GROMACS .gro file of C-alpha atoms in nm:
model
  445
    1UNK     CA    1  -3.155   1.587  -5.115
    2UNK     CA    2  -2.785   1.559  -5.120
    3UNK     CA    3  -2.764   1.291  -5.396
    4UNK     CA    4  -2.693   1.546  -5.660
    5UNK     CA    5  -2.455   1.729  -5.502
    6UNK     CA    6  -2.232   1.431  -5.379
    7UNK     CA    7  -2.263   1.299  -5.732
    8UNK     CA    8  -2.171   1.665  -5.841
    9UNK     CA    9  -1.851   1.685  -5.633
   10UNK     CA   10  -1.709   1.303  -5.782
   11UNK     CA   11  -1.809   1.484  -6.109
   12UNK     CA   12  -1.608   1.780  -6.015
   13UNK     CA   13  -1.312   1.625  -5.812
   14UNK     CA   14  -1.118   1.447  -6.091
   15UNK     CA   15  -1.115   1.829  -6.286
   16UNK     CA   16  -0.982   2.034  -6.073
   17UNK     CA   17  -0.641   2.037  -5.869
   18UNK     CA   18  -0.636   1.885  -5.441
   19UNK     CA   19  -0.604   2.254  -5.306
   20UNK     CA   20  -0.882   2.405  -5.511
   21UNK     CA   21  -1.126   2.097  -5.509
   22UNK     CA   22  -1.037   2.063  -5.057
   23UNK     CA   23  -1.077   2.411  -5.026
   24UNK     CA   24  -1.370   2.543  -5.196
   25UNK     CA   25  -1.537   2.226  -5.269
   26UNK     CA   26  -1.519   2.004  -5.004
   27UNK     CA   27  -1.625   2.194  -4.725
   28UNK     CA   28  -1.964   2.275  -4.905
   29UNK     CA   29  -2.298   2.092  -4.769
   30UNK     CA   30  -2.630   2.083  -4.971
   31UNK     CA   31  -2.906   2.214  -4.751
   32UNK     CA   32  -3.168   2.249  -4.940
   33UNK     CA   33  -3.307   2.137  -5.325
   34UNK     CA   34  -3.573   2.279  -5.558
   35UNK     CA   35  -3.660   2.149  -5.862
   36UNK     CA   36  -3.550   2.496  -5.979
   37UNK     CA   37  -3.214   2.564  -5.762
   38UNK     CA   38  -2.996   2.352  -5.542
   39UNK     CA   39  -2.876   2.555  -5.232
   40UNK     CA   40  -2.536   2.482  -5.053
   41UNK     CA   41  -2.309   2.592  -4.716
   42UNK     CA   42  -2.007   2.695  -4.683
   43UNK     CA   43  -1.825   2.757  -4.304
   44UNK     CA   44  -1.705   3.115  -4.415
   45UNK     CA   45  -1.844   3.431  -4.620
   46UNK     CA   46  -1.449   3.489  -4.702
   47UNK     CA   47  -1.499   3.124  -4.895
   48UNK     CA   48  -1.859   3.180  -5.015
   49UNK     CA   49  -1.745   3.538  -5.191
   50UNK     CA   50  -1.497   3.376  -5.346
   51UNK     CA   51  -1.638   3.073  -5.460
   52UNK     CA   52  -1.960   3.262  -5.603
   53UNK     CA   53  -1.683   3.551  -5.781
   54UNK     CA   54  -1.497   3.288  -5.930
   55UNK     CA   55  -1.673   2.967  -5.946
   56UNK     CA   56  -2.038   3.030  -5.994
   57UNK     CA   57  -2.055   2.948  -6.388
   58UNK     CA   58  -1.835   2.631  -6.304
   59UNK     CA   59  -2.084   2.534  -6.008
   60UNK     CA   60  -2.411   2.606  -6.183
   61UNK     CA   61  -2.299   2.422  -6.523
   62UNK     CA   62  -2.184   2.130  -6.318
   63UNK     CA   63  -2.459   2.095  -6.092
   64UNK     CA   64  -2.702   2.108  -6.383
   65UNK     CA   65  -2.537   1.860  -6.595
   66UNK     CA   66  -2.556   1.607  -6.352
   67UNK     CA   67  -2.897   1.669  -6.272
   68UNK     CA   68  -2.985   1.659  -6.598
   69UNK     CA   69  -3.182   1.968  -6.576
   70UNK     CA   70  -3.099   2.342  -6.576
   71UNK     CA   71  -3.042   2.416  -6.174
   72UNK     CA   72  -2.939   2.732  -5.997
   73UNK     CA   73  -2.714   2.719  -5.751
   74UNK     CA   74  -2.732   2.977  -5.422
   75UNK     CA   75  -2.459   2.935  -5.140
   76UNK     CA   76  -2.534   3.048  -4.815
   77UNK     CA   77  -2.262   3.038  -4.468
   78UNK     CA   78  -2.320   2.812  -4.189
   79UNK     CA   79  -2.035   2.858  -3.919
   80UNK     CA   80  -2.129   2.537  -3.782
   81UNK     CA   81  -1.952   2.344  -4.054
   82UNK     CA   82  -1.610   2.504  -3.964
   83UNK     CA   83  -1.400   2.172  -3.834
   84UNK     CA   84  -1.379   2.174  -3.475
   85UNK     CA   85  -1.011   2.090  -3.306
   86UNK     CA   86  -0.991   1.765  -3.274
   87UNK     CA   87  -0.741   1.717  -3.023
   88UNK     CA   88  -0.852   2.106  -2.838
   89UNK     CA   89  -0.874   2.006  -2.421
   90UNK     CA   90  -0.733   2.315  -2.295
   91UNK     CA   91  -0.975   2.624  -2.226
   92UNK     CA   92  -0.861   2.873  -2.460
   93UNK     CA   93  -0.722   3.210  -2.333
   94UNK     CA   94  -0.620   3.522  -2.444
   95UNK     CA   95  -0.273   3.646  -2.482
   96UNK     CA   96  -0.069   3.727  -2.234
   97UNK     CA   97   0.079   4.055  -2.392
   98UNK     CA   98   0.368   4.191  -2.281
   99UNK     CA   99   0.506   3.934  -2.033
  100UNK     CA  100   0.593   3.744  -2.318
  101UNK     CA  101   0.860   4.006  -2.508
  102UNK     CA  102   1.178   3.901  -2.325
  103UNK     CA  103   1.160   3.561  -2.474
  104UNK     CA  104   1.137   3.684  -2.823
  105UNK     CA  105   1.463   3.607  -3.005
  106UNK     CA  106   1.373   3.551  -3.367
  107UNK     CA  107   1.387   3.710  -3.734
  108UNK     CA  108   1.304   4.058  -3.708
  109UNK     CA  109   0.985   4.209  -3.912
  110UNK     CA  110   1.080   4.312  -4.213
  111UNK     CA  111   0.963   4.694  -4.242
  112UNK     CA  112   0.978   4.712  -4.655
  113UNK     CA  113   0.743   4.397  -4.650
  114UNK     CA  114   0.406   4.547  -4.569
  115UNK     CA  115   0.054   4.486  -4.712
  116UNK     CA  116   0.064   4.819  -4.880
  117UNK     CA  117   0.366   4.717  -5.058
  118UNK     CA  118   0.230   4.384  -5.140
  119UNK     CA  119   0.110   4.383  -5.553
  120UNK     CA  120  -0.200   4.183  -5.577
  121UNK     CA  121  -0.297   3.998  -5.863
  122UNK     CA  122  -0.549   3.758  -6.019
  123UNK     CA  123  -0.226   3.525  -5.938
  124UNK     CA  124  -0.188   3.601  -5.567
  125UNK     CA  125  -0.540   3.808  -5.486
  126UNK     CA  126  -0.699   3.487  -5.252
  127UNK     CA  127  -0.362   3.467  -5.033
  128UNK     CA  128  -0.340   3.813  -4.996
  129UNK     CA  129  -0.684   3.833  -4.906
  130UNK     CA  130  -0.678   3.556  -4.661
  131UNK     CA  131  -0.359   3.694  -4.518
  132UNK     CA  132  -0.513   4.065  -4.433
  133UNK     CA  133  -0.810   3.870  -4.282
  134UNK     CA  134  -0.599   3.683  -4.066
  135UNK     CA  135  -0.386   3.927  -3.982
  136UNK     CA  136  -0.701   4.186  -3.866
  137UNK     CA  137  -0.857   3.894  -3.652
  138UNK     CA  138  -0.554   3.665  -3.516
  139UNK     CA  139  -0.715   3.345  -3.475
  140UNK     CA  140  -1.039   3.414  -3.547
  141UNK     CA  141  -1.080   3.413  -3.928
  142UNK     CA  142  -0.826   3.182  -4.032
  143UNK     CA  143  -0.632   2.958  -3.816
  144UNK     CA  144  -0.397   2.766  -3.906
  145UNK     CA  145  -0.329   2.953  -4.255
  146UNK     CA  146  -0.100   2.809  -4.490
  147UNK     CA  147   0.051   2.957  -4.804
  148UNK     CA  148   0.214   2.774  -5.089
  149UNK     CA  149   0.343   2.852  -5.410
  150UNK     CA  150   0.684   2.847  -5.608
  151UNK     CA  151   0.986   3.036  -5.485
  152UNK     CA  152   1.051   3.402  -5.515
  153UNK     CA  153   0.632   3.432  -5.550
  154UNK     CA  154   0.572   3.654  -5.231
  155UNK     CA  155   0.466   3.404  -4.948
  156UNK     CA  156   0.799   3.566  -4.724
  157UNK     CA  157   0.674   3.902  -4.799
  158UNK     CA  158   0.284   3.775  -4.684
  159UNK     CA  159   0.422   3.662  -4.328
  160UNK     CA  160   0.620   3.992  -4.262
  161UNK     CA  161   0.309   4.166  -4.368
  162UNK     CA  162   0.109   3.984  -4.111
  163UNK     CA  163   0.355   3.982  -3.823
  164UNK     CA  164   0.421   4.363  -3.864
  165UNK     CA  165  -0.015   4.417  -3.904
  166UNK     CA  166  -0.052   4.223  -3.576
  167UNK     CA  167   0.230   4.423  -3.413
  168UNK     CA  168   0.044   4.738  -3.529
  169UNK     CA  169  -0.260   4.621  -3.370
  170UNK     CA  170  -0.123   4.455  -3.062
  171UNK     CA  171   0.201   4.605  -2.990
  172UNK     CA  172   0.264   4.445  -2.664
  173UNK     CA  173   0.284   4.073  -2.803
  174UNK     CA  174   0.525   3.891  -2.883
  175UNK     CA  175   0.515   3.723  -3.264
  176UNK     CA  176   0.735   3.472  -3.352
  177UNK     CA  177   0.870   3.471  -3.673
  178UNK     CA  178   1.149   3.185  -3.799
  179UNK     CA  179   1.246   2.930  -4.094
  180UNK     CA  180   1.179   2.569  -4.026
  181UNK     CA  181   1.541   2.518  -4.052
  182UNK     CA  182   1.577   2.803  -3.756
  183UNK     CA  183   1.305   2.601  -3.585
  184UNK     CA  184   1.451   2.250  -3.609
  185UNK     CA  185   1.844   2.346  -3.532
  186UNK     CA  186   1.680   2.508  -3.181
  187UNK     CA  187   1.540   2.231  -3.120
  188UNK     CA  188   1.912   2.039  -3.165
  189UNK     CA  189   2.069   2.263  -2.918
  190UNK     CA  190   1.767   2.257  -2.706
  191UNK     CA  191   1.870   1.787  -2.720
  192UNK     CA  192   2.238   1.864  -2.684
  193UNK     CA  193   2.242   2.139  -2.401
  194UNK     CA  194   1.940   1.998  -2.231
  195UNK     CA  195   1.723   2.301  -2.246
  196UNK     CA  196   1.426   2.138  -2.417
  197UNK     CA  197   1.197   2.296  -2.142
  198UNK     CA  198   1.364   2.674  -2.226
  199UNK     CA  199   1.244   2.581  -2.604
  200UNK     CA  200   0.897   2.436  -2.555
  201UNK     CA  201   0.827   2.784  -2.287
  202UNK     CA  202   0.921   3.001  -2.565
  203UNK     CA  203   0.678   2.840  -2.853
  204UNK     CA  204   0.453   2.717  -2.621
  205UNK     CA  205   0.394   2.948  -2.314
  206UNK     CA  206   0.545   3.267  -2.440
  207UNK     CA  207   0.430   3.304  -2.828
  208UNK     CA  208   0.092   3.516  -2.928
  209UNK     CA  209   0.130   3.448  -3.297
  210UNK     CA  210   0.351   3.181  -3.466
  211UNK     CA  211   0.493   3.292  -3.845
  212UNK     CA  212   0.679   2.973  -3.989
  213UNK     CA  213   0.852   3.023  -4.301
  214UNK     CA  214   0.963   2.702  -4.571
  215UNK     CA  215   0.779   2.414  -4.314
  216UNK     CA  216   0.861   2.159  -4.607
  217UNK     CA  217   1.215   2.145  -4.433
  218UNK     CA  218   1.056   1.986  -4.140
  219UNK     CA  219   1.017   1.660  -4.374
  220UNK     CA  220   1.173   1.363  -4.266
  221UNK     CA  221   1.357   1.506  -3.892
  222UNK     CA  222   1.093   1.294  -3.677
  223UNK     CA  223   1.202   1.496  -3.352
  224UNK     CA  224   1.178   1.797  -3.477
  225UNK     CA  225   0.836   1.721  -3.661
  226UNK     CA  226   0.747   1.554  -3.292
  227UNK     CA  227   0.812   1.895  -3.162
  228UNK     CA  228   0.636   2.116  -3.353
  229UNK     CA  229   0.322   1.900  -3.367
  230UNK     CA  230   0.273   1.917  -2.987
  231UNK     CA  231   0.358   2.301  -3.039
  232UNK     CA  232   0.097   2.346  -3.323
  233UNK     CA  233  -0.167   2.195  -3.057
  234UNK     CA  234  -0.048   2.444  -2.759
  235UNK     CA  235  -0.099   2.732  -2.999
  236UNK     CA  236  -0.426   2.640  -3.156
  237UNK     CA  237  -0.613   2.468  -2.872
  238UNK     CA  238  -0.484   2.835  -2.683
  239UNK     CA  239  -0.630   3.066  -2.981
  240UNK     CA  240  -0.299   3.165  -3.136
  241UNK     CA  241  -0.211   3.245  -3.480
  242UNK     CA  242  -0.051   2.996  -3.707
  243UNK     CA  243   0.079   3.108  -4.016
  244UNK     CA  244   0.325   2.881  -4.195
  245UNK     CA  245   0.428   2.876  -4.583
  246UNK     CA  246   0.586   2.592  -4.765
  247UNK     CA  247   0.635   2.521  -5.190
  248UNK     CA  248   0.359   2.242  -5.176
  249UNK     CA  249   0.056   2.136  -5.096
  250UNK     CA  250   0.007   1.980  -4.750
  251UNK     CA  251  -0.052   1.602  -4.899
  252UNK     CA  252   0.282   1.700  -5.149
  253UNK     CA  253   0.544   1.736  -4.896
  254UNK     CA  254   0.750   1.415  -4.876
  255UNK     CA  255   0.852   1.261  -4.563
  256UNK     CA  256   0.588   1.525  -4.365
  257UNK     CA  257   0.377   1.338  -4.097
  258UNK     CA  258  -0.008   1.287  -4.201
  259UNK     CA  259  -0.088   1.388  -3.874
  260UNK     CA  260   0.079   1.784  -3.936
  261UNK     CA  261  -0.052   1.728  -4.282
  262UNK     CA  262  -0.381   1.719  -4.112
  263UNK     CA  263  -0.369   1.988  -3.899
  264UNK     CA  264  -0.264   2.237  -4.179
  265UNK     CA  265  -0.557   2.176  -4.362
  266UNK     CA  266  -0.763   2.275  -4.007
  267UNK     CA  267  -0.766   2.592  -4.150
  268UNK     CA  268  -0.723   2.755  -4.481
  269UNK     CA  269  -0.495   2.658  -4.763
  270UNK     CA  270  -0.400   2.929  -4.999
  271UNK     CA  271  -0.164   2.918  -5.322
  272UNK     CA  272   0.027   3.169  -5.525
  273UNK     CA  273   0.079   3.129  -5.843
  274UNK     CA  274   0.344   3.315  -6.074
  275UNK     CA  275   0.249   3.636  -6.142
  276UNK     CA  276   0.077   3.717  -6.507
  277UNK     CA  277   0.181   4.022  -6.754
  278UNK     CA  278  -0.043   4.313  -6.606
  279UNK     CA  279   0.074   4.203  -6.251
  280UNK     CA  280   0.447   4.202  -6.311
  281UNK     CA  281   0.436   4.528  -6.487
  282UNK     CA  282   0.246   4.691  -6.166
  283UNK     CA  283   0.584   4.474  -5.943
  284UNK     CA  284   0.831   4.680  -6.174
  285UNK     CA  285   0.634   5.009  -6.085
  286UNK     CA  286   0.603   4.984  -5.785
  287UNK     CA  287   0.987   4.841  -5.705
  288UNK     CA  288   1.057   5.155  -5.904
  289UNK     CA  289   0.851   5.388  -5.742
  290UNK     CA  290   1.005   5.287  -5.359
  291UNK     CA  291   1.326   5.276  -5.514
  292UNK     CA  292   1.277   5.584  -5.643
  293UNK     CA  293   1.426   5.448  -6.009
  294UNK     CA  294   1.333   5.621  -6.299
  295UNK     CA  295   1.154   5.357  -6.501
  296UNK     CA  296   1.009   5.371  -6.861
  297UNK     CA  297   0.723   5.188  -6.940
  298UNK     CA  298   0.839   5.056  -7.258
  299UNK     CA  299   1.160   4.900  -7.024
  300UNK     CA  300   0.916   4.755  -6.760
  301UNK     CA  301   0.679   4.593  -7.027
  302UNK     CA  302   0.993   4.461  -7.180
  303UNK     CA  303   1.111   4.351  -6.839
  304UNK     CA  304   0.756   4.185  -6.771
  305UNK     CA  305   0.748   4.012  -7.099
  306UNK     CA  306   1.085   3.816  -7.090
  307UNK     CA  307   1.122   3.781  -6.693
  308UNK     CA  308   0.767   3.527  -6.593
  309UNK     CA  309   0.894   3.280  -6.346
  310UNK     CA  310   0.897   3.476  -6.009
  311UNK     CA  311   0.931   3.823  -5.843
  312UNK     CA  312   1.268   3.763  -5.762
  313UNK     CA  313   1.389   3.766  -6.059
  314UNK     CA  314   1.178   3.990  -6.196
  315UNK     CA  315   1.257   4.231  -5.914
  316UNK     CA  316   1.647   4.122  -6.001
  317UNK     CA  317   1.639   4.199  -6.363
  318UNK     CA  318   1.534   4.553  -6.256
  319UNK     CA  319   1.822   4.581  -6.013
  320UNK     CA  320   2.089   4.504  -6.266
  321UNK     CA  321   1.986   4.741  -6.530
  322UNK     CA  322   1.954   5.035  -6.296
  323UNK     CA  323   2.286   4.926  -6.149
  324UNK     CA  324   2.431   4.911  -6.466
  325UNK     CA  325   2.255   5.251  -6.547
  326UNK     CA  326   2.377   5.446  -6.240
  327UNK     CA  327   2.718   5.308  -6.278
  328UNK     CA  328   2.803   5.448  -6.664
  329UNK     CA  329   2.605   5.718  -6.576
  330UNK     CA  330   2.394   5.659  -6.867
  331UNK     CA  331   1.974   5.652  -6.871
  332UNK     CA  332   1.742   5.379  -6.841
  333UNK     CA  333   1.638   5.347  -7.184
  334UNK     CA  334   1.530   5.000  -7.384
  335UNK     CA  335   1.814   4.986  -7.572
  336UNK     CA  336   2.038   4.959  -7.280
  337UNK     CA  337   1.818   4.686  -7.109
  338UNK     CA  338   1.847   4.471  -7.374
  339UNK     CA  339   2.211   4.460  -7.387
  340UNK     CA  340   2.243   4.444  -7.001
  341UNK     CA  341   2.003   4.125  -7.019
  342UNK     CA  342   2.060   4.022  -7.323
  343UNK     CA  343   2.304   3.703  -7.139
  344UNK     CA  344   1.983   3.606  -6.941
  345UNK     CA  345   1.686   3.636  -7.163
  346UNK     CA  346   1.616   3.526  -7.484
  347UNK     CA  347   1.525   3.820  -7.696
  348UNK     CA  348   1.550   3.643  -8.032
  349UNK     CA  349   1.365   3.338  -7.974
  350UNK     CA  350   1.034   3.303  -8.103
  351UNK     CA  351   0.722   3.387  -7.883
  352UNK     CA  352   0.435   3.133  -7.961
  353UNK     CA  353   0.057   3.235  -7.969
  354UNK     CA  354  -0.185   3.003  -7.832
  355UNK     CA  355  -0.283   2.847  -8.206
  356UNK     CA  356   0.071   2.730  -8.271
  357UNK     CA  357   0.068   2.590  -7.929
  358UNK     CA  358  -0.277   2.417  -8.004
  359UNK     CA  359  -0.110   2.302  -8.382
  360UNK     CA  360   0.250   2.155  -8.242
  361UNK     CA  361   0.038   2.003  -7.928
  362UNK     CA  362  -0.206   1.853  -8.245
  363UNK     CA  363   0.060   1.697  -8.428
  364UNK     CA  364   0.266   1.585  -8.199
  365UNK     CA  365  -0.009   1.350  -8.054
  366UNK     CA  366  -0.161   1.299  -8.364
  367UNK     CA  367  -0.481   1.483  -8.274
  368UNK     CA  368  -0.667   1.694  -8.411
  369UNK     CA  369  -0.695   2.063  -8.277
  370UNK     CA  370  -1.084   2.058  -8.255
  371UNK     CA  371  -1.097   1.783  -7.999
  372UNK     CA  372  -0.804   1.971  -7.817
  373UNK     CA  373  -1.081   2.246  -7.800
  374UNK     CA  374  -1.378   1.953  -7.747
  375UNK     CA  375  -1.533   1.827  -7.469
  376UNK     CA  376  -1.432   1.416  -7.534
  377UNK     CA  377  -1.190   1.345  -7.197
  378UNK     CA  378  -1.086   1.030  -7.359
  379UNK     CA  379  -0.689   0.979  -7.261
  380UNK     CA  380  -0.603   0.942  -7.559
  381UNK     CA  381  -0.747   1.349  -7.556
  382UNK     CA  382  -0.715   1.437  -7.225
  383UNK     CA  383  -0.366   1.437  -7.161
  384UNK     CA  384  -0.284   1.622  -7.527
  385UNK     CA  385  -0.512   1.918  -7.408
  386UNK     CA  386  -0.345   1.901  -7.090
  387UNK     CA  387   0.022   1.908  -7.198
  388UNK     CA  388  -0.156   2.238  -7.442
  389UNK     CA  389  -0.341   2.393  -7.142
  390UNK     CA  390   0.020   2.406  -6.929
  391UNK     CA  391   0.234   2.510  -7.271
  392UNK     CA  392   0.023   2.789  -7.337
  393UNK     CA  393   0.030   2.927  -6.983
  394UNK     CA  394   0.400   2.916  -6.923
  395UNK     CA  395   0.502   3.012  -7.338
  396UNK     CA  396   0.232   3.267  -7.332
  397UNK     CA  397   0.050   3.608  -7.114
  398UNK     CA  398  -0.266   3.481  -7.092
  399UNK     CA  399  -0.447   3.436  -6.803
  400UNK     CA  400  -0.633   3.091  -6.695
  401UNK     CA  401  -1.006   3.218  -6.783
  402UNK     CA  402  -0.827   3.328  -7.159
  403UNK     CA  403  -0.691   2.991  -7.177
  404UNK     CA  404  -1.029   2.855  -7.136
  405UNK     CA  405  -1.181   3.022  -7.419
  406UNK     CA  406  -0.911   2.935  -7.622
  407UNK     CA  407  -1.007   2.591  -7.529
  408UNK     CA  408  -1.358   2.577  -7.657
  409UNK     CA  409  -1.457   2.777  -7.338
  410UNK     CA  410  -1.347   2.551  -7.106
  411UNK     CA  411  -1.418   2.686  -6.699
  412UNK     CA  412  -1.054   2.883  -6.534
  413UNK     CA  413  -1.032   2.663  -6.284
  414UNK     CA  414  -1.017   2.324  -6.537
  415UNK     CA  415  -0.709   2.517  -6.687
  416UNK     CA  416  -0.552   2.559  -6.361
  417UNK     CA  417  -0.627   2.178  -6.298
  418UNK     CA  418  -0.432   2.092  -6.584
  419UNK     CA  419  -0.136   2.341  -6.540
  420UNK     CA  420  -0.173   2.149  -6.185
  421UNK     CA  421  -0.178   1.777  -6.288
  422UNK     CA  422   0.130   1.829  -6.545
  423UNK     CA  423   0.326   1.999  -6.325
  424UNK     CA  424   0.286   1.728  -6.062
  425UNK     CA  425   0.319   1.476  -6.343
  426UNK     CA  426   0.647   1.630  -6.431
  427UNK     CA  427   0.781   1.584  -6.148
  428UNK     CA  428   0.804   1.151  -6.185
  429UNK     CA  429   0.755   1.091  -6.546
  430UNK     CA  430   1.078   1.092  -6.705
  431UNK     CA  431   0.930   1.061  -7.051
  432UNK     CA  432   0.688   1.315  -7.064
  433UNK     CA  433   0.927   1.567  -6.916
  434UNK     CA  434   1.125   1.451  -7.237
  435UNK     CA  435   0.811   1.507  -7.449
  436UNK     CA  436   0.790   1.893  -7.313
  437UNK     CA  437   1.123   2.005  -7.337
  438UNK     CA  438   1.105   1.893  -7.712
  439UNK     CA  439   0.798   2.072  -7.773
  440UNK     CA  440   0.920   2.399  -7.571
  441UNK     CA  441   1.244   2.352  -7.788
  442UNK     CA  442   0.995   2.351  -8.121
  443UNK     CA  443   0.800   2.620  -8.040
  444UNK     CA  444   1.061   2.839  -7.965
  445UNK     CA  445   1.221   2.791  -8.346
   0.00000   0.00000   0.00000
């Protein structure tokens, strides 16, 4: 019964990106097979809902081709597939409440950084999803959660969201919230001053809920790593909420421990991606609407269209025009946004559709643009469409399922697999980092 399916998922694996293919993919069991539908399990209805809203066509089409037949695919949830702890001894217990609040000495919650004031997009809509969830039900619906994703994308804002949630809900606990960095230079004066035991009572015996911000510092400081491992086990064999965020995947981060990188992945991994057109336009409104900033929208779909790589800047670009602004006492008006940017963004260079993308990608290969758009996954064709896949969602706005049917109607998530395997391949390959700049440089001419 579960030959299809396990042939299926090696089918599936090499198309999709680690986080997508362990989260969604992974987990799921076949329980039952028809000659008409094939009918798996998932651990959570969070996953199933999002899995059928996002992944159905990819599921069904996959399953089906390597059954050889047309197959429908239903998904059902089976708690009893959620991984067990596999290092939990202690009997769990509840919070202690408000004994704990002296010990608190951390970051303070961040009152502007609330869920209400969180934008949700296509880009960011599963973390912020995941977050609320685990923020209503500490411990219970997701635990450990981990957030990744690029800086300036919003996974700072997500923890303060969820620390100041659970403080709404449970005001009498104490939450936690810190910077690895914080985290690991406590842990140097807890070695120097001999006050390990202080340290380990604070994380360990007087925490409810655990926010850890930028984890990937933890790589490579074995102590501190030591630490927080025996403190990650505390909190989750006790029921306590573990949030953490970091820029990578668990499996990414250099120098991390397998056995953290383990324990992360207990739980639920979600990703943020940069933010697409419609989504940073809403940012700009909204930062303008708190700020109470009089904000045209032909300025914030200018700002949207030339600021892409992260809410920070985005968020920054807005800043410095209505600085500029208040100071000459002038209006916010296009004109003067272009000359207060015009050092920053390039407002001359050319903006390239998805065809010329497709063309350059062609020719520069020596491909043709019909098996960019094919099915063949040849190398010699793979890594072309793949190098066009990643151009065409950093030059352009569209979004990963308009990518697809640019593509020949290729599934979203085998255009965020791409966007994925590039960027990771980037990151080593001199030569095809080489290759990209060039092309960015000729498409922009």
């Amino acid at each position: 019964m579960t030959d299809i399916w396990n042939r299926t998922l090696e089918a599936i694996r090499p198309r999709l990106s680690e986080h997508v293919f362990r989260t969604y993919f992974e987990p799921m069991h076949c329980v039952g097979e028809t000659e008409a539908a094939l009918t798996l399990a998932l651990p959570s209805k969070f996953i199933r809902d999002w899995v059928l809203d996002h992944y159905r066509g990819f599921l069904v089409e996959q399953v089906s081709e390597v059954a050889g037949r047309p197959l429908e695919v239903e998904v059902v949830v089976e708690p009893s597939l959620a991984k067990p702890a596999a290092t939990a001894t202690a009997e769990p217990e509840a919070p202690q409440g408000t004994a704990r609040r002296p010990f608190v000495k951390t970051r303070k919650l961040n009152e502007k950084y609330t869920f209400e004031n969180f934008v949700a997009g296509a880009s960011n809509q599963f973390a912020y999803a995941a977050c609320k969830a685990a923020a209503e039900k500490p411990a219970e619906a997701y635990n450990p959660l981990f957030l990744f994703g690029g800086v300036g994308l919003g996974k700072t804002h997500l923890l303060h969201a969820i620390g100041l949630e659970i403080r709404r809900q449970h005001p009498d606990w104490n939450i936690l919230l810190l910077s690895a960095e914080q985290f690991t230079n406590e842990v140097i004066v807890g070695i120097r001053d001999g006050q390990m035991d202080a340290l380990r009572a604070k994380y360990r015996d007087h925490c409810d809920v655990l926010l850890m911000d930028d984890i990937q510092f933890l790589a490579g400081k074995d102590r501190t790593q030591e630490e927080f491992f025996h403190t990650f086990n505390n909190l989750y064999e006790t029921k306590r909420q573990i949030v953490v965020t970091s820029d990578k995947f668990p499996n990414e981060i250099p120098e991390l421990e397998e056995r953290l990188s383990s324990r992360f992945q207990w739980g639920l991994i979600a990703d943020i991606q940069p933010p697409e057109l419609e989504t940073r336009v809403a940012i700009l409104e909204k930062k303008a609407r708190l700020d109470g900033i009089a904000l045209p929208d032909e300025v914030a779909m200018f700002l949207a269209t030339h600021v892409k790589s992260n809410v920070r800047e985005l968020e920054g670009a807005l800043i410095r025009v209505e600085a500029f602004a208040s100071l000459t006492g002038q209006e916010i008006t296009l004109e003067l946004a272009k000359e207060v940017l015009k050092d920053v963004i390039n407002l001359h260079g050319r903006r390239p559709d998805a065809e010329h993308i497709l063309r350059t990608v062609a020719s520069f290969y020596n491909v043709k643009v019909s098996d960019l758009r094919g099915q063949r996954r040849h190398k010699q064709i793979a890594l072309p469409r793949q190098v066009a896949m990643y151009l065409t969602r950093k030059l352009t706005d569209l979004s990963f399922p308009e990518i697809g049917r640019t593509f020949g109607g290729k599934d979203h998530s085998t255009v965020m697999s791409a966007c994925k395997k590039i960027e990771r391949l980037v990151e080593q390959d001199h030569d095809l980092r080489q290759v990209l700049e060039s092309l960015e440089k000729n498409l922009a001419t």
